[in-house]
Amino acid sequence: MFGSITTDPGKAPKSISKVFTFALKMREMKMSNEARVFKGWVRHRDKFEMKELRLNPIRPKDVVIRNLAAQACYTIVTNVTELPEEAWRTRSPGHGAMGIVEEVGPLVTRVKPGDRVVTPVLPACGTCYSCLRGEWWCCGHKNDIDFAHPDNPPFAVMNDTDEPVWQDHTGGFAEYAVNDESWVVPVNESKLSDIELATLACVPGPGWAFGLIGMPVEIASSVVVLGAGPLGLSIIQAAKMAGARLIIAVERIPHRLEAAKKAGAHVVINSDETGMDELVPMIREMCRPSTDNMYAGGKPYDGMYNGLGADHVFEAAGITFGDPTTGSPDDKTGAHFITLGPKLTRRGGTFVATGVIAPTSDPKVWGPAPGPFDYHGKRYLSAAYGGANVLRDIPRLAHLIEDGYLDAKALVDPVFPFERADEALWSAANRDGLLPIITFS
């Protein structure tokens, strides 16, 4: 029975053939990964520099992506602003990328080598507890990212020292990234450029999703956007597309106020000139009901249960890292807008927190609970990637860009080559442009 052994899987029994083929694939992947040497930016010890890396063997559900474009997202600028502090772990940073699939594990079914893909900041496996309940923004595969679980393995080693290197989130600041297939969205049919597709991986993608999918803006509604960086600007674009009758943008950096006008804001307010204390009465009055005749669709102008305030308020400012060359707001935690947001929202309206803020108990910026919600019926919402299902919605958002409803190119500024990725992070930290992108071509 075991007198002869074939090395040809085609001549072996079917069950043995499958096992044999699987073993061959695993051996081939291990060999190819051990030989895959590439360059990547690494935050280690007190440095942020480009190093030569060597990819570790991949797992059965892993996808190896050759990055083509990636965002210098504001949330990762601490890789340069915190220097020369010691890094707590050796990591290659990045997220918000797109590229080409180079290799897949033997159990991957979503994509194949050669596919053009986006690797967004949110996974969508479709089979976990949250995904089965339509809570895409809570997909359990968020635990895959390096800092989420202590047992998550490094994706590479330094080629000269064999020091392990973890991939920060989905990667983007290295020539290669490795992700579980739940993080990979195929976009083979898209006509968009690499840079435009990279905008769908993180901001502005979540901003468009907030305004159109997860917390959609109603037609002929009033919208306030607190912050006009790439996240706020994408929300403004979405509100304009949805048919908002009044869009108010609040920002302190002059070139971003101009960008807000171009994106579709009807009113822009410089918060430094106006003062934070004056924003609430000013904006609530701007959003007063068109009539107080409650028998004709109106709302009262005064009294405890008045109808002042916006239908939708989006906080899109967030924390300030370091000391930007464009200056810092009085509140660097970003918490003040979280406190003011519900006050700007009408009874029954929606307040959406989208940014990253720092914990604080400072009473100057962090006020008491904005109730009573049981009387005023305001809704407080938040979700990763705007509450979208990235596998379903990234291709749909790509179509909206292709058809001219959304403008990704208007939000990209500046563009850097991969070799100058550190400069891209400094640009994001200083807020001297909009959304910096790095390219690998």
PDB file of N, CA, C and O in Angstrom, residues 276-304:
ATOM      1  N   MET A 276     -14.601  80.734  20.694  1.00  0.00           N
ATOM      2  CA  MET A 276     -15.389  79.520  20.904  1.00  0.00           C
ATOM      3  C   MET A 276     -16.687  79.801  21.651  1.00  0.00           C
ATOM      4  O   MET A 276     -17.724  79.178  21.376  1.00  0.00           O
ATOM      5  N   ASP A 277     -16.677  80.749  22.582  1.00  0.00           N
ATOM      6  CA  ASP A 277     -17.872  81.025  23.384  1.00  0.00           C
ATOM      7  C   ASP A 277     -19.006  81.606  22.551  1.00  0.00           C
ATOM      8  O   ASP A 277     -20.174  81.495  22.933  1.00  0.00           O
ATOM      9  N   GLU A 278     -18.659  82.251  21.438  1.00  0.00           N
ATOM     10  CA  GLU A 278     -19.677  82.884  20.608  1.00  0.00           C
ATOM     11  C   GLU A 278     -20.243  81.952  19.539  1.00  0.00           C
ATOM     12  O   GLU A 278     -21.225  82.292  18.875  1.00  0.00           O
ATOM     13  N   LEU A 279     -19.615  80.800  19.334  1.00  0.00           N
ATOM     14  CA  LEU A 279     -20.046  79.912  18.262  1.00  0.00           C
ATOM     15  C   LEU A 279     -21.464  79.396  18.458  1.00  0.00           C
ATOM     16  O   LEU A 279     -22.258  79.359  17.514  1.00  0.00           O
ATOM     17  N   VAL A 280     -21.794  78.994  19.684  1.00  0.00           N
ATOM     18  CA  VAL A 280     -23.091  78.361  19.911  1.00  0.00           C
ATOM     19  C   VAL A 280     -24.258  79.302  19.605  1.00  0.00           C
ATOM     20  O   VAL A 280     -25.127  78.966  18.787  1.00  0.00           O
ATOM     21  N   PRO A 281     -24.327  80.497  20.216  1.00  0.00           N
ATOM     22  CA  PRO A 281     -25.467  81.368  19.889  1.00  0.00           C
ATOM     23  C   PRO A 281     -25.487  81.802  18.424  1.00  0.00           C
ATOM     24  O   PRO A 281     -26.562  81.919  17.818  1.00  0.00           O
ATOM     25  N   MET A 282     -24.306  82.031  17.830  1.00  0.00           N
ATOM     26  CA  MET A 282     -24.246  82.464  16.436  1.00  0.00           C
ATOM     27  C   MET A 282     -24.793  81.391  15.506  1.00  0.00           C
ATOM     28  O   MET A 282     -25.651  81.662  14.643  1.00  0.00           O
ATOM     29  N   ILE A 283     -24.329  80.151  15.666  1.00  0.00           N
ATOM     30  CA  ILE A 283     -24.733  79.082  14.749  1.00  0.00           C
ATOM     31  C   ILE A 283     -26.175  78.656  15.002  1.00  0.00           C
ATOM     32  O   ILE A 283     -26.930  78.390  14.058  1.00  0.00           O
ATOM     33  N   ARG A 284     -26.597  78.610  16.244  1.00  0.00           N
ATOM     34  CA  ARG A 284     -27.990  78.246  16.529  1.00  0.00           C
ATOM     35  C   ARG A 284     -28.961  79.233  15.871  1.00  0.00           C
ATOM     36  O   ARG A 284     -30.011  78.836  15.352  1.00  0.00           O
ATOM     37  N   GLU A 285     -28.584  80.490  15.870  1.00  0.00           N
ATOM     38  CA  GLU A 285     -29.438  81.500  15.254  1.00  0.00           C
ATOM     39  C   GLU A 285     -29.432  81.344  13.730  1.00  0.00           C
ATOM     40  O   GLU A 285     -30.469  81.522  13.075  1.00  0.00           O
ATOM     41  N   MET A 286     -28.276  81.041  13.153  1.00  0.00           N
ATOM     42  CA  MET A 286     -28.204  80.822  11.707  1.00  0.00           C
ATOM     43  C   MET A 286     -29.116  79.675  11.273  1.00  0.00           C
ATOM     44  O   MET A 286     -29.631  79.675  10.157  1.00  0.00           O
ATOM     45  N   CYS A 287     -29.281  78.701  12.159  1.00  0.00           N
ATOM     46  CA  CYS A 287     -30.075  77.515  11.831  1.00  0.00           C
ATOM     47  C   CYS A 287     -31.487  77.587  12.402  1.00  0.00           C
ATOM     48  O   CYS A 287     -32.130  76.553  12.610  1.00  0.00           O
ATOM     49  N   ARG A 288     -31.980  78.794  12.637  1.00  0.00           N
ATOM     50  CA  ARG A 288     -33.334  78.923  13.180  1.00  0.00           C
ATOM     51  C   ARG A 288     -34.358  78.415  12.169  1.00  0.00           C
ATOM     52  O   ARG A 288     -34.119  78.419  10.964  1.00  0.00           O
ATOM     53  N   PRO A 289     -35.517  77.961  12.622  1.00  0.00           N
ATOM     54  CA  PRO A 289     -36.552  77.470  11.708  1.00  0.00           C
ATOM     55  C   PRO A 289     -37.013  78.568  10.751  1.00  0.00           C
ATOM     56  O   PRO A 289     -36.975  79.762  11.078  1.00  0.00           O
ATOM     57  N   SER A 290     -37.433  78.164   9.568  1.00  0.00           N
ATOM     58  CA  SER A 290     -37.914  79.139   8.593  1.00  0.00           C
ATOM     59  C   SER A 290     -39.253  79.743   9.003  1.00  0.00           C
ATOM     60  O   SER A 290     -39.615  80.830   8.552  1.00  0.00           O
ATOM     61  N   THR A 291     -39.976  79.048   9.857  1.00  0.00           N
ATOM     62  CA  THR A 291     -41.243  79.570  10.381  1.00  0.00           C
ATOM     63  C   THR A 291     -41.482  79.004  11.775  1.00  0.00           C
ATOM     64  O   THR A 291     -40.990  77.916  12.096  1.00  0.00           O
ATOM     65  N   ASP A 292     -42.215  79.765  12.606  1.00  0.00           N
ATOM     66  CA  ASP A 292     -42.565  79.246  13.924  1.00  0.00           C
ATOM     67  C   ASP A 292     -44.007  78.746  13.966  1.00  0.00           C
ATOM     68  O   ASP A 292     -44.546  78.445  15.036  1.00  0.00           O
ATOM     69  N   ASN A 293     -44.632  78.651  12.795  1.00  0.00           N
ATOM     70  CA  ASN A 293     -46.002  78.140  12.713  1.00  0.00           C
ATOM     71  C   ASN A 293     -45.965  76.614  12.780  1.00  0.00           C
ATOM     72  O   ASN A 293     -45.671  75.931  11.800  1.00  0.00           O
ATOM     73  N   MET A 294     -46.247  76.096  13.960  1.00  0.00           N
ATOM     74  CA  MET A 294     -46.138  74.651  14.159  1.00  0.00           C
ATOM     75  C   MET A 294     -47.263  73.873  13.484  1.00  0.00           C
ATOM     76  O   MET A 294     -47.228  72.647  13.425  1.00  0.00           O
ATOM     77  N   TYR A 295     -48.265  74.578  12.962  1.00  0.00           N
ATOM     78  CA  TYR A 295     -49.317  73.912  12.195  1.00  0.00           C
ATOM     79  C   TYR A 295     -48.979  73.880  10.704  1.00  0.00           C
ATOM     80  O   TYR A 295     -49.762  73.397   9.889  1.00  0.00           O
ATOM     81  N   ALA A 296     -47.772  74.425  10.373  1.00  0.00           N
ATOM     82  CA  ALA A 296     -47.328  74.442   8.977  1.00  0.00           C
ATOM     83  C   ALA A 296     -45.877  73.981   8.869  1.00  0.00           C
ATOM     84  O   ALA A 296     -45.101  74.488   8.062  1.00  0.00           O
ATOM     85  N   GLY A 297     -45.496  73.033   9.722  1.00  0.00           N
ATOM     86  CA  GLY A 297     -44.161  72.457   9.667  1.00  0.00           C
ATOM     87  C   GLY A 297     -43.091  73.270  10.344  1.00  0.00           C
ATOM     88  O   GLY A 297     -41.898  73.010  10.142  1.00  0.00           O
ATOM     89  N   GLY A 298     -43.464  74.258  11.168  1.00  0.00           N
ATOM     90  CA  GLY A 298     -42.482  75.109  11.833  1.00  0.00           C
ATOM     91  C   GLY A 298     -42.096  74.619  13.211  1.00  0.00           C
ATOM     92  O   GLY A 298     -42.616  73.622  13.726  1.00  0.00           O
ATOM     93  N   LYS A 299     -41.166  75.355  13.833  1.00  0.00           N
ATOM     94  CA  LYS A 299     -40.700  75.066  15.189  1.00  0.00           C
ATOM     95  C   LYS A 299     -40.633  76.392  15.946  1.00  0.00           C
ATOM     96  O   LYS A 299     -40.412  77.453  15.346  1.00  0.00           O
ATOM     97  N   PRO A 300     -40.794  76.355  17.267  1.00  0.00           N
ATOM     98  CA  PRO A 300     -40.763  77.607  18.035  1.00  0.00           C
ATOM     99  C   PRO A 300     -39.378  78.241  18.033  1.00  0.00           C
ATOM    100  O   PRO A 300     -38.362  77.547  18.020  1.00  0.00           O
ATOM    101  N   TYR A 301     -39.364  79.581  18.045  1.00  0.00           N
ATOM    102  CA  TYR A 301     -38.111  80.318  18.042  1.00  0.00           C
ATOM    103  C   TYR A 301     -37.503  80.446  19.434  1.00  0.00           C
ATOM    104  O   TYR A 301     -36.310  80.710  19.566  1.00  0.00           O
ATOM    105  N   ASP A 302     -38.301  80.331  20.474  1.00  0.00           N
ATOM    106  CA  ASP A 302     -37.780  80.548  21.817  1.00  0.00           C
ATOM    107  C   ASP A 302     -38.426  79.565  22.789  1.00  0.00           C
ATOM    108  O   ASP A 302     -39.177  78.674  22.393  1.00  0.00           O
ATOM    109  N   GLY A 303     -38.129  79.764  24.087  1.00  0.00           N
ATOM    110  CA  GLY A 303     -38.632  78.855  25.104  1.00  0.00           C
ATOM    111  C   GLY A 303     -37.691  77.666  25.292  1.00  0.00           C
ATOM    112  O   GLY A 303     -36.759  77.436  24.510  1.00  0.00           O
ATOM    113  N   MET A 304     -37.948  76.870  26.340  1.00  0.00           N
ATOM    114  CA  MET A 304     -37.086  75.730  26.646  1.00  0.00           C
ATOM    115  C   MET A 304     -37.023  74.736  25.493  1.00  0.00           C
ATOM    116  O   MET A 304     -35.993  74.128  25.232  1.00  0.00           O
TER     117      MET A 304
END
